Tab-separated table of N, CA, C and O in Angstrom:
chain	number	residue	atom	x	y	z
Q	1	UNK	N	-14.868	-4.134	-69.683
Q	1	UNK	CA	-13.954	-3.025	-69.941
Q	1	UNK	C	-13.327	-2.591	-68.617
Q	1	UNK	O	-13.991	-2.379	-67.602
Q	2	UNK	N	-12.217	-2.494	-68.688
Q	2	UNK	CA	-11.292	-2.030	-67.266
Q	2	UNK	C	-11.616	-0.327	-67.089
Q	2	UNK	O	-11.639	0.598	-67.901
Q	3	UNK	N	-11.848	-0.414	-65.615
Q	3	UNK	CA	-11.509	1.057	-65.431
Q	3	UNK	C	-10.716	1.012	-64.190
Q	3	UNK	O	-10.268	0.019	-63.618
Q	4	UNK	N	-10.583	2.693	-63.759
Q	4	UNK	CA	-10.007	3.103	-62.737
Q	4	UNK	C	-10.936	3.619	-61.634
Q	4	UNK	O	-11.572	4.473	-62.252
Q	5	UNK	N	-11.301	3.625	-60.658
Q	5	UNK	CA	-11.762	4.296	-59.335
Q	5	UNK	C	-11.213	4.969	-58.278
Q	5	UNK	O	-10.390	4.400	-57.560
Q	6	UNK	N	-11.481	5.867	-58.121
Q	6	UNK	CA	-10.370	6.788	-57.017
Q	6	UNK	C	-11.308	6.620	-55.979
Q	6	UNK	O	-12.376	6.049	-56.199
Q	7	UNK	N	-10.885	7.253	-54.388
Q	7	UNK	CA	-11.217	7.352	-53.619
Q	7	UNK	C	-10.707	7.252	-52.102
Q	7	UNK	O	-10.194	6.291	-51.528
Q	8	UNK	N	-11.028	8.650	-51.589
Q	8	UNK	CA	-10.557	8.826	-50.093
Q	8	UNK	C	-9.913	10.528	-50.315
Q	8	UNK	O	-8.968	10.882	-49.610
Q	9	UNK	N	-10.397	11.294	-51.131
Q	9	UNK	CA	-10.355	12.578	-51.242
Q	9	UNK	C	-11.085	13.206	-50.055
Q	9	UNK	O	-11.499	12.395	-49.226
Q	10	UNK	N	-11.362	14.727	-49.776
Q	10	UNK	CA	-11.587	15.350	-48.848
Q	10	UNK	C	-11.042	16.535	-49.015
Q	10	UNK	O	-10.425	17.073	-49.934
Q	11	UNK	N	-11.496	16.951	-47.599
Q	11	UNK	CA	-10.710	18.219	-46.896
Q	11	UNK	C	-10.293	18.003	-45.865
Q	11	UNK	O	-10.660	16.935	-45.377
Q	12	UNK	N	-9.343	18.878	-45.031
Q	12	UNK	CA	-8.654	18.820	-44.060
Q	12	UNK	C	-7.581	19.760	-43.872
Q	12	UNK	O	-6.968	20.349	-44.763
Q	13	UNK	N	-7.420	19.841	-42.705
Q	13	UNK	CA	-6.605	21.476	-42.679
Q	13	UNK	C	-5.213	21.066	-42.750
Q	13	UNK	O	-4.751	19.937	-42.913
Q	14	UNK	N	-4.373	22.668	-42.533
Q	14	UNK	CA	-3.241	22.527	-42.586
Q	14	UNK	C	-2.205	21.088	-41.867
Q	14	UNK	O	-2.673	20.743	-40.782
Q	15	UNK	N	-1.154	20.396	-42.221
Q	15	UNK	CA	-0.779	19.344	-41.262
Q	15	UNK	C	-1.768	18.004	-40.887
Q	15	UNK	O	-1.511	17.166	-40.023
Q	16	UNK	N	-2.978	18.032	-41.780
Q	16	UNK	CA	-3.977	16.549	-41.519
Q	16	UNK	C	-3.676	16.004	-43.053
Q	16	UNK	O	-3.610	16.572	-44.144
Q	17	UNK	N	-3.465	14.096	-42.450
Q	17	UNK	CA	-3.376	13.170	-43.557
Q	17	UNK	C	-4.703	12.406	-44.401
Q	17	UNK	O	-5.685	12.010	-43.773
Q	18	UNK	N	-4.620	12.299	-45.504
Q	18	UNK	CA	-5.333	11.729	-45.983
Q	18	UNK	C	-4.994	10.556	-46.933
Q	18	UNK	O	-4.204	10.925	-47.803
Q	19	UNK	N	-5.422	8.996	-47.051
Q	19	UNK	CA	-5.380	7.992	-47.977
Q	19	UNK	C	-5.837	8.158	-49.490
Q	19	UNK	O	-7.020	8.485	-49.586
Q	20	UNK	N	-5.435	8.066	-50.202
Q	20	UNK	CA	-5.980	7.946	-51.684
Q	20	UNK	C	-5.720	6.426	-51.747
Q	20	UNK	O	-4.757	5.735	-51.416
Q	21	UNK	N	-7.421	6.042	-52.513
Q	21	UNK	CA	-6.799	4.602	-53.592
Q	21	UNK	C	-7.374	4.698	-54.533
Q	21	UNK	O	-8.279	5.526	-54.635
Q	22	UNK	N	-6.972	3.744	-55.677
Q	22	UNK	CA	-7.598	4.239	-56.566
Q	22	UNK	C	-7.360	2.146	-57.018
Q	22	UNK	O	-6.403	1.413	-56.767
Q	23	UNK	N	-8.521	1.873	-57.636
Q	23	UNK	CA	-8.674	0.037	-57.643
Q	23	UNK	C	-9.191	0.469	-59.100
Q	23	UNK	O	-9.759	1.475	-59.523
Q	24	UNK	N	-8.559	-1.235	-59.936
Q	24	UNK	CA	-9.155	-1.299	-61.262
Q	24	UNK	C	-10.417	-2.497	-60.869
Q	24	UNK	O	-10.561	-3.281	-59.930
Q	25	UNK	N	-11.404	-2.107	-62.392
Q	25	UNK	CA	-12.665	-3.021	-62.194
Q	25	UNK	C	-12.225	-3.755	-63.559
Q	25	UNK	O	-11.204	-3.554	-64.216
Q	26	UNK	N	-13.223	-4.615	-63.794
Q	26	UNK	CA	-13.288	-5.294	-64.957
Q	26	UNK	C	-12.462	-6.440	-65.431
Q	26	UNK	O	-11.252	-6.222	-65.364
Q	27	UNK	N	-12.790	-7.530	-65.863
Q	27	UNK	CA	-11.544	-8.668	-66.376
Q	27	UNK	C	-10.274	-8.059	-66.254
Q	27	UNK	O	-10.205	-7.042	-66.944
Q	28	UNK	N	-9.064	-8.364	-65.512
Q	28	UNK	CA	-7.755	-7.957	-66.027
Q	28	UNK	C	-7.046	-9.137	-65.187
Q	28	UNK	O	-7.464	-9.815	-64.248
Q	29	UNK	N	-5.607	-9.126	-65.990
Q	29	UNK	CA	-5.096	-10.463	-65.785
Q	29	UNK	C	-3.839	-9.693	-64.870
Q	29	UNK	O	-2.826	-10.324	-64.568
Q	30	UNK	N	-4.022	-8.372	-64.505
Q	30	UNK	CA	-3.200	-7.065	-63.578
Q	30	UNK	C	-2.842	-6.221	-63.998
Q	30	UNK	O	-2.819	-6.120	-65.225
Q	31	UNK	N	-2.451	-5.346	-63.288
Q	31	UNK	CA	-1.346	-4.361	-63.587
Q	31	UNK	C	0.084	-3.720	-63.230
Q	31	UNK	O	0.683	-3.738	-62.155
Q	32	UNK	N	0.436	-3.164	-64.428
Q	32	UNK	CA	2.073	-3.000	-63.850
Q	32	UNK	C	2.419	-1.554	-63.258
Q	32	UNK	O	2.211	-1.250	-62.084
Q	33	UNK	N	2.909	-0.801	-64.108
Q	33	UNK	CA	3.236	0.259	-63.492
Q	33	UNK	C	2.017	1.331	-63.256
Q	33	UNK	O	0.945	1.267	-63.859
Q	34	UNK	N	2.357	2.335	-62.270
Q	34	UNK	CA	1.176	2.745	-61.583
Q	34	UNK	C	1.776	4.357	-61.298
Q	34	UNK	O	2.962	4.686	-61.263
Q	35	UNK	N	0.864	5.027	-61.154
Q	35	UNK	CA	1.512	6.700	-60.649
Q	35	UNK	C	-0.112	7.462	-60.546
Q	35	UNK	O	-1.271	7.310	-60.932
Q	36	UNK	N	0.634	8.238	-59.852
Q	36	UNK	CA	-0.177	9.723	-59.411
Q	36	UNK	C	0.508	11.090	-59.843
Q	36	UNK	O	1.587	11.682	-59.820
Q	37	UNK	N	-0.753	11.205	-60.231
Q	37	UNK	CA	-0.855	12.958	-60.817
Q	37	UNK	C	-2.019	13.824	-59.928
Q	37	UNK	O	-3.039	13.549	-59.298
Q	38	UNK	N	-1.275	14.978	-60.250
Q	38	UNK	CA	-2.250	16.153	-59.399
Q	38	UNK	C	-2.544	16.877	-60.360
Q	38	UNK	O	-1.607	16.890	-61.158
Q	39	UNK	N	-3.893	17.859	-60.878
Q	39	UNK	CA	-3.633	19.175	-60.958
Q	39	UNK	C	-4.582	20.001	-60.510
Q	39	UNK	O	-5.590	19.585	-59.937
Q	40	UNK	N	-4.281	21.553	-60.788
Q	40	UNK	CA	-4.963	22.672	-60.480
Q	40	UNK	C	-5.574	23.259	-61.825
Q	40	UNK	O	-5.185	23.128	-62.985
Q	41	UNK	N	-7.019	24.182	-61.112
Q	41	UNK	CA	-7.015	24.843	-62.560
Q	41	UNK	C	-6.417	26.073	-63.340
Q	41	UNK	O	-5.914	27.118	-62.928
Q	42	UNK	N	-6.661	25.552	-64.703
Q	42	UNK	CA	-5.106	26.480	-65.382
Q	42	UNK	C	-4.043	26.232	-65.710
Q	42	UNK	O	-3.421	26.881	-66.551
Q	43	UNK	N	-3.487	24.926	-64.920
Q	43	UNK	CA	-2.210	24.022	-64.820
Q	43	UNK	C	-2.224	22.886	-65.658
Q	43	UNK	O	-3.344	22.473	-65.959
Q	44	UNK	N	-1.107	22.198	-66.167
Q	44	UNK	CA	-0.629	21.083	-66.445
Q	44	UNK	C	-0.771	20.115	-65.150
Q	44	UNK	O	-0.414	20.474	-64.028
Q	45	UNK	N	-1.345	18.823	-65.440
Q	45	UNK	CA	-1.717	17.755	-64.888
Q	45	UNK	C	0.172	17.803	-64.414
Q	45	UNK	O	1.061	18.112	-65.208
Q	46	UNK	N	0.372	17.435	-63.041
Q	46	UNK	CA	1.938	16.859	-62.534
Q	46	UNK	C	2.025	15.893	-62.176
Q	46	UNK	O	1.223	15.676	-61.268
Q	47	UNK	N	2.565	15.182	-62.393
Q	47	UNK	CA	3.772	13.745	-61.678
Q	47	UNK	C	4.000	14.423	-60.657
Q	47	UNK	O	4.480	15.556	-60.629
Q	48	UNK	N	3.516	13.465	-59.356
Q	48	UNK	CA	3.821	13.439	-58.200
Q	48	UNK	C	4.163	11.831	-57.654
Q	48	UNK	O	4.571	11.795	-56.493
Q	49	UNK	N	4.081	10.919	-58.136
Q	49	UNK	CA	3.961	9.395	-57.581
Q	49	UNK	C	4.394	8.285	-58.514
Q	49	UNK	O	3.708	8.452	-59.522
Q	50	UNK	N	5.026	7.443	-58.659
Q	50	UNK	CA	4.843	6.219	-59.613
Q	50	UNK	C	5.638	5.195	-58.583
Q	50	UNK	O	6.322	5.333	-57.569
Q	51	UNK	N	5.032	3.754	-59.648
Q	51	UNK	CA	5.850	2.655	-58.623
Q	51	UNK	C	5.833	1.852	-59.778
Q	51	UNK	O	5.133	2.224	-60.720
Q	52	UNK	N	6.460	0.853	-59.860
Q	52	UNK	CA	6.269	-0.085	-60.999
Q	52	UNK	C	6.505	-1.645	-60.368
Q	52	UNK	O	7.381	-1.744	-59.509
Q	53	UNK	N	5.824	-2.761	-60.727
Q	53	UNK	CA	6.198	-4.006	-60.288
Q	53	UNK	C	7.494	-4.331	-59.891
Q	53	UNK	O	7.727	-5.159	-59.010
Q	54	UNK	N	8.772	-3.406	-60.808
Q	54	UNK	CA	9.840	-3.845	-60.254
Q	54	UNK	C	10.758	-2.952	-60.230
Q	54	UNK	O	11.921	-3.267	-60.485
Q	55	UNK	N	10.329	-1.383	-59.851
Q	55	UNK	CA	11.240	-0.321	-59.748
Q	55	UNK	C	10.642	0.272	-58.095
Q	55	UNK	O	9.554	0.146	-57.533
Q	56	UNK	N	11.796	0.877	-57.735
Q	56	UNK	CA	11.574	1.534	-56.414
Q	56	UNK	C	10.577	2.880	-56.656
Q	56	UNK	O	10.639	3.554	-57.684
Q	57	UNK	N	9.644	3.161	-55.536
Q	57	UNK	CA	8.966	4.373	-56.233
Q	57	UNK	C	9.828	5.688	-55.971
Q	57	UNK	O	10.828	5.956	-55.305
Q	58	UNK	N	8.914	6.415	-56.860
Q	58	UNK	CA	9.683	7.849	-57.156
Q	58	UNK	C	8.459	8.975	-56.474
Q	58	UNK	O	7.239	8.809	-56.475
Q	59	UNK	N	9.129	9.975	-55.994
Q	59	UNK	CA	8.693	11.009	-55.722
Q	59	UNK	C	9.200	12.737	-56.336
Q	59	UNK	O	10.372	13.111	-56.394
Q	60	UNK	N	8.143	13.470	-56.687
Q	60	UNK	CA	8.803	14.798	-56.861
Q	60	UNK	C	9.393	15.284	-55.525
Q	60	UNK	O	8.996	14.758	-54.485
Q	61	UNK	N	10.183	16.117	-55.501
Q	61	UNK	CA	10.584	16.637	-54.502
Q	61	UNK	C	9.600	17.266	-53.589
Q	61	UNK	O	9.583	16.717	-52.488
Q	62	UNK	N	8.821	18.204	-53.716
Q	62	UNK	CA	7.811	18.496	-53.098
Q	62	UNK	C	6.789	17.782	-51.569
Q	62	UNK	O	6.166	18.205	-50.595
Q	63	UNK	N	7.228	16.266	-52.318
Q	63	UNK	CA	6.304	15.849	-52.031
Q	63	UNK	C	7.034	14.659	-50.695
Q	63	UNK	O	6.558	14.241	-49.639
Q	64	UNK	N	8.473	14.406	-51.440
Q	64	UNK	CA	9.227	13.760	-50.166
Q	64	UNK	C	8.695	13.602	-48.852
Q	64	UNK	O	7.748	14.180	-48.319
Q	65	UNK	N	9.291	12.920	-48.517
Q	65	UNK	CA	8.973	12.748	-46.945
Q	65	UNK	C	7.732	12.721	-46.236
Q	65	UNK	O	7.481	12.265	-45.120
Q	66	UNK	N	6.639	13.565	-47.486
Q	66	UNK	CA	5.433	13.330	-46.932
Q	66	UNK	C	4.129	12.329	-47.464
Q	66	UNK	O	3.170	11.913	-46.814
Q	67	UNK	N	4.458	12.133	-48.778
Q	67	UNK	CA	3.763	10.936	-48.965
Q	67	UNK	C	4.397	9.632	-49.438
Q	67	UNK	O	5.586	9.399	-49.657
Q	68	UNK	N	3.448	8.920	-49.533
Q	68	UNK	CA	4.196	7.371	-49.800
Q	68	UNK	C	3.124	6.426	-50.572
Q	68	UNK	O	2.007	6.029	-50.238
Q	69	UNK	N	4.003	6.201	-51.876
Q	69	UNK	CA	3.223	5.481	-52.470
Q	69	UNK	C	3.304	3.855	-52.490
Q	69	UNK	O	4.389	3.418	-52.874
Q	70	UNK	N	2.283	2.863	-52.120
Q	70	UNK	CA	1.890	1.800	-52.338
Q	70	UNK	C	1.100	0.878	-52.903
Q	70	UNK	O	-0.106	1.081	-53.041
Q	71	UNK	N	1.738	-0.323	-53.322
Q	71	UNK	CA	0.483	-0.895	-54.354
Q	71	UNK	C	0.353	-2.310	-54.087
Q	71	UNK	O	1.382	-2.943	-53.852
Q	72	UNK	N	-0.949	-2.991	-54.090
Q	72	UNK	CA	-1.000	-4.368	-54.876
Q	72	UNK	C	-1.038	-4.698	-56.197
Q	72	UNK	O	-0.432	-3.965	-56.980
Q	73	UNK	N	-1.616	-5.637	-56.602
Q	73	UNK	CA	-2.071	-6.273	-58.010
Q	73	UNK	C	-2.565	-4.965	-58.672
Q	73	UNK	O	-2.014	-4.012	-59.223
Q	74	UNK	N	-3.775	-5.305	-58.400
Q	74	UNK	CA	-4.735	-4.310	-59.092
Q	74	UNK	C	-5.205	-2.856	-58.681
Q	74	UNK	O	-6.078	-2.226	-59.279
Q	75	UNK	N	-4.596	-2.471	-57.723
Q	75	UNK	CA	-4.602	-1.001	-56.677
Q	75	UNK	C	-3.409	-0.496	-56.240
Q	75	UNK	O	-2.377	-1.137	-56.041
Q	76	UNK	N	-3.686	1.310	-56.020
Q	76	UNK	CA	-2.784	1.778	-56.049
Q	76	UNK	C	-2.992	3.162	-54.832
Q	76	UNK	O	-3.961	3.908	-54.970
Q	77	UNK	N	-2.260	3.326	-53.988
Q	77	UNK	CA	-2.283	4.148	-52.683
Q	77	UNK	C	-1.351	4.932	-52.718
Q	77	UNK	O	-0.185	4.697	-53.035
Q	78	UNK	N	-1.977	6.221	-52.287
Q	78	UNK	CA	-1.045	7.260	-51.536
Q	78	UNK	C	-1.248	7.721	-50.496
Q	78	UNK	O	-2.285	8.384	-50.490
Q	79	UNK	N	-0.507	7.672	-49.163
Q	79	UNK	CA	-0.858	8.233	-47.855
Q	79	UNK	C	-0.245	9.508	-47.941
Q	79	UNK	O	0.878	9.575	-48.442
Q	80	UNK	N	-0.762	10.440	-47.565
Q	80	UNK	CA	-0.718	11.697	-47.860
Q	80	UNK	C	-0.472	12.692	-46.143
Q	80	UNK	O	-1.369	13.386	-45.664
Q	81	UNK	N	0.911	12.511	-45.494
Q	81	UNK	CA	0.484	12.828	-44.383
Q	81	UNK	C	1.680	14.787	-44.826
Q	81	UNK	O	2.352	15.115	-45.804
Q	82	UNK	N	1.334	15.532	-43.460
Q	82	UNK	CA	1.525	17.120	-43.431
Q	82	UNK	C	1.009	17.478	-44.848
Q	82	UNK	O	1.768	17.619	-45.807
Q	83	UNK	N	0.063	17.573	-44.891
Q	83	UNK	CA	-0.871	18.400	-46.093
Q	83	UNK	C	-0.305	19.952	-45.951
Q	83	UNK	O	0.012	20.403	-44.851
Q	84	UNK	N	-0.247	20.412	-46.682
Q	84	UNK	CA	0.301	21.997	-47.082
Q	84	UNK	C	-1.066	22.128	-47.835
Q	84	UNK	O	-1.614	21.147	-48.338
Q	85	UNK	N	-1.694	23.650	-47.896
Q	85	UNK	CA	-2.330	24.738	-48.762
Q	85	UNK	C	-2.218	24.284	-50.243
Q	85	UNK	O	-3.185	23.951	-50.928
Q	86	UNK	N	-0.577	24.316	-50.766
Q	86	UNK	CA	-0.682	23.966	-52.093
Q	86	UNK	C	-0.192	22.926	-52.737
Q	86	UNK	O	0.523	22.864	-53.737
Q	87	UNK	N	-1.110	21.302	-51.377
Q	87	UNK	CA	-1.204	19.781	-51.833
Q	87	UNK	C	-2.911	20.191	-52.524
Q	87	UNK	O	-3.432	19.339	-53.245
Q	88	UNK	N	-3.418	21.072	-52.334
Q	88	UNK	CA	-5.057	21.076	-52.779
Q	88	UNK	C	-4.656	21.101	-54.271
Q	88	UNK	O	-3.915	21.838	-54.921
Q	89	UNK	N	-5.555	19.824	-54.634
Q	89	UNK	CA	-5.351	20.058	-56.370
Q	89	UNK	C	-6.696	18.667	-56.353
Q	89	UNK	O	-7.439	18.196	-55.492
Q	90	UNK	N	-6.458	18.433	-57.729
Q	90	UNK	CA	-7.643	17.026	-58.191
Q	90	UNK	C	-6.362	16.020	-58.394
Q	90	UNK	O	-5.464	16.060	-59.236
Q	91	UNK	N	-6.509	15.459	-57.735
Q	91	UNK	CA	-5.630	13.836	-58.157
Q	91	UNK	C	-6.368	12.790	-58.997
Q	91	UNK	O	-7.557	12.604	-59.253
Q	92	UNK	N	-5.094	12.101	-59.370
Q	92	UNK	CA	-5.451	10.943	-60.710
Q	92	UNK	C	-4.629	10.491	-60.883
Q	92	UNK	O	-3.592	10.954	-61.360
Q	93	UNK	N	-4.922	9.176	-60.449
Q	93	UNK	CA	-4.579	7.406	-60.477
Q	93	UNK	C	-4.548	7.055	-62.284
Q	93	UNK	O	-5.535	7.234	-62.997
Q	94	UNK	N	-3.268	6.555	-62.770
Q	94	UNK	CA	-2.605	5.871	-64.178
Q	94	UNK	C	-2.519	5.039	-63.887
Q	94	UNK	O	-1.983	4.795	-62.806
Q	95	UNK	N	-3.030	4.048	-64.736
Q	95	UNK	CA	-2.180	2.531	-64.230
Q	95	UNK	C	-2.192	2.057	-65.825
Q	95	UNK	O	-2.745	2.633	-66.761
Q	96	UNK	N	-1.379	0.781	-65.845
Q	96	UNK	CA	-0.986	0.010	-67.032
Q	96	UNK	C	-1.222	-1.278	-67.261
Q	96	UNK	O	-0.355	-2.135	-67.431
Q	97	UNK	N	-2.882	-1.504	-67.273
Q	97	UNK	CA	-3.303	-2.955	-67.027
Q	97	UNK	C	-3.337	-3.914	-68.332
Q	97	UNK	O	-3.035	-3.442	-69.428
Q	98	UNK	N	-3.628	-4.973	-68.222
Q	98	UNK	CA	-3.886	-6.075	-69.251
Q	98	UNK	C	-4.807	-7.130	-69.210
Q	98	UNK	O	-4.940	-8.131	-68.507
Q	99	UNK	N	-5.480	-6.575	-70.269
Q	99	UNK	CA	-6.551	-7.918	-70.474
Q	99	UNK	C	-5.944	-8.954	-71.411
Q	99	UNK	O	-5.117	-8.381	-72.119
Q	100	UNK	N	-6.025	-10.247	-71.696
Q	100	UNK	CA	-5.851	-10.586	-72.243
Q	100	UNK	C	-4.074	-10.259	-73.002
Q	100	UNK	O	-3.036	-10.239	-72.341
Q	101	UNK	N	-4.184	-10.042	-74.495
Q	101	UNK	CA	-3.196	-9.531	-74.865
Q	101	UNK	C	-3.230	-8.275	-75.151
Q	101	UNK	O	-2.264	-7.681	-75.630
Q	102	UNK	N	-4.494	-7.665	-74.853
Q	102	UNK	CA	-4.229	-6.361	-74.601
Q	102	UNK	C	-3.754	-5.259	-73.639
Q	102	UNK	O	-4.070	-5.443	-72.464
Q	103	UNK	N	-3.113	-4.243	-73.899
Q	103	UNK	CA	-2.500	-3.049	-73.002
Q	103	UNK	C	-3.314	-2.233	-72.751
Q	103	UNK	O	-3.956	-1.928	-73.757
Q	104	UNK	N	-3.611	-1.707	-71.858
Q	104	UNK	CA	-4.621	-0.091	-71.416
Q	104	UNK	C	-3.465	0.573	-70.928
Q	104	UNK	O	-2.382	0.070	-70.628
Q	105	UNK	N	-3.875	1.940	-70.877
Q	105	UNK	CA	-3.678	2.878	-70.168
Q	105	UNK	C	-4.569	3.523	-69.692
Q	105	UNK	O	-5.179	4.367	-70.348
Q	106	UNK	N	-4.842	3.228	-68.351
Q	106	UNK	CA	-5.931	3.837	-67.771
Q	106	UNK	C	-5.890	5.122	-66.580
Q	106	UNK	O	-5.180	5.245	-65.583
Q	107	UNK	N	-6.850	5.908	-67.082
Q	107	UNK	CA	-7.532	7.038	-65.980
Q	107	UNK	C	-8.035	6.846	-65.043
Q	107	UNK	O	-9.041	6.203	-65.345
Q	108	UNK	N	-7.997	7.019	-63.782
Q	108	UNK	CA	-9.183	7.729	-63.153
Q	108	UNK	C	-9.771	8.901	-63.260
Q	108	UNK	O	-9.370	9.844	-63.943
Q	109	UNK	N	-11.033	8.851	-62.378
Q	109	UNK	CA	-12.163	10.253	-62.662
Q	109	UNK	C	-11.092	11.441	-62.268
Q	109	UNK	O	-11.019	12.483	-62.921
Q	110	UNK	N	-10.296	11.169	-61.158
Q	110	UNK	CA	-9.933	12.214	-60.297
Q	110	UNK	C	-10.421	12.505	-59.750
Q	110	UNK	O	-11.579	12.745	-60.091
Q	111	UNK	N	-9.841	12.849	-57.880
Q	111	UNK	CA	-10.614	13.198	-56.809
Q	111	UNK	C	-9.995	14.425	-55.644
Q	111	UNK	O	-8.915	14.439	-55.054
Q	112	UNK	N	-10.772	15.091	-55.611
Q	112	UNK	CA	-10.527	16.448	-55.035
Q	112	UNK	C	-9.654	16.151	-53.427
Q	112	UNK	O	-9.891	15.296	-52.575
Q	113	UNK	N	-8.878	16.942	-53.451
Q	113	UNK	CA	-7.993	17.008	-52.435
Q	113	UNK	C	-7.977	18.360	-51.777
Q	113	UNK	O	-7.534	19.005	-52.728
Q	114	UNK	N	-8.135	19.171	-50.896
Q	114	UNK	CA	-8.388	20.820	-49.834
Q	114	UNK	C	-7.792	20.406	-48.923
Q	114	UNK	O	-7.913	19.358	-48.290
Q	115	UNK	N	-6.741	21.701	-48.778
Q	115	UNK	CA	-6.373	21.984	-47.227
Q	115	UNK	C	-6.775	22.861	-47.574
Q	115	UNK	O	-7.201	23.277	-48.652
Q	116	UNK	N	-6.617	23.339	-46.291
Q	116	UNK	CA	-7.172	24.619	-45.641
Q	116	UNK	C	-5.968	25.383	-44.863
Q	116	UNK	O	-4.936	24.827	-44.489
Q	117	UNK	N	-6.268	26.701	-44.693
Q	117	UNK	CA	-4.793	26.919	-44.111
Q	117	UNK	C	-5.612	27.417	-42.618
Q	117	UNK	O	-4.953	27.761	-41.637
């Protein structure tokens, strides 16, 4: 069974970068399109990230200039540099893998992200 794994969350103060990846496990023959979500509690999960095998990636505005999303096959990265106060949220890695002739849509756990001011 395919899953998702995050990892490279933390803390770190105002203006410090941090890596997210997030890798699939299990038989898969890959995956295609890919994105990041944030949220807070109380909030709607947000689109902050996507990339797709054959589209340029997208960013919310927010988030421009300061992160950047990258991928291989089966993994999916965000470098996360000038952290702001309200980048602190739980992030979570989507991806769109295939076994066989089957489609997933897969989760990650989600992994905690803190600045600090």
């Amino acid at each position: 069974q395919m899953q998702l794994a995050e990892s490279g969350g933390g803390s770190v103060q105002t203006g410090g970068s941090l890596r997210l990846s997030c890798s699939v496990s299990g038989a898969t023959r890959g995956c295609g399109d890919k994105r990041w979500y944030r949220q807070t509690p109380g909030m709607q999960r947000e689109f902050i990230s996507g990339i797709g095998t054959l589209s340029r990636p997208t960013y919310i505005d927010s988030v421009k200039g300061r992160f950047t999303v990258s991928q291989d096959k089966n993994s999916l990265y965000l470098q996360m540099n000038s952290l702001q106060p309200e980048d602190t949220a739980t992030y979570h890695c989507e991806m769109i893998c295939f076994a066989g002739d089957t489609r997933s849509v897969l989760w990650g756990q989600g992994i905690q992200v803190t600045v600090s001011s």
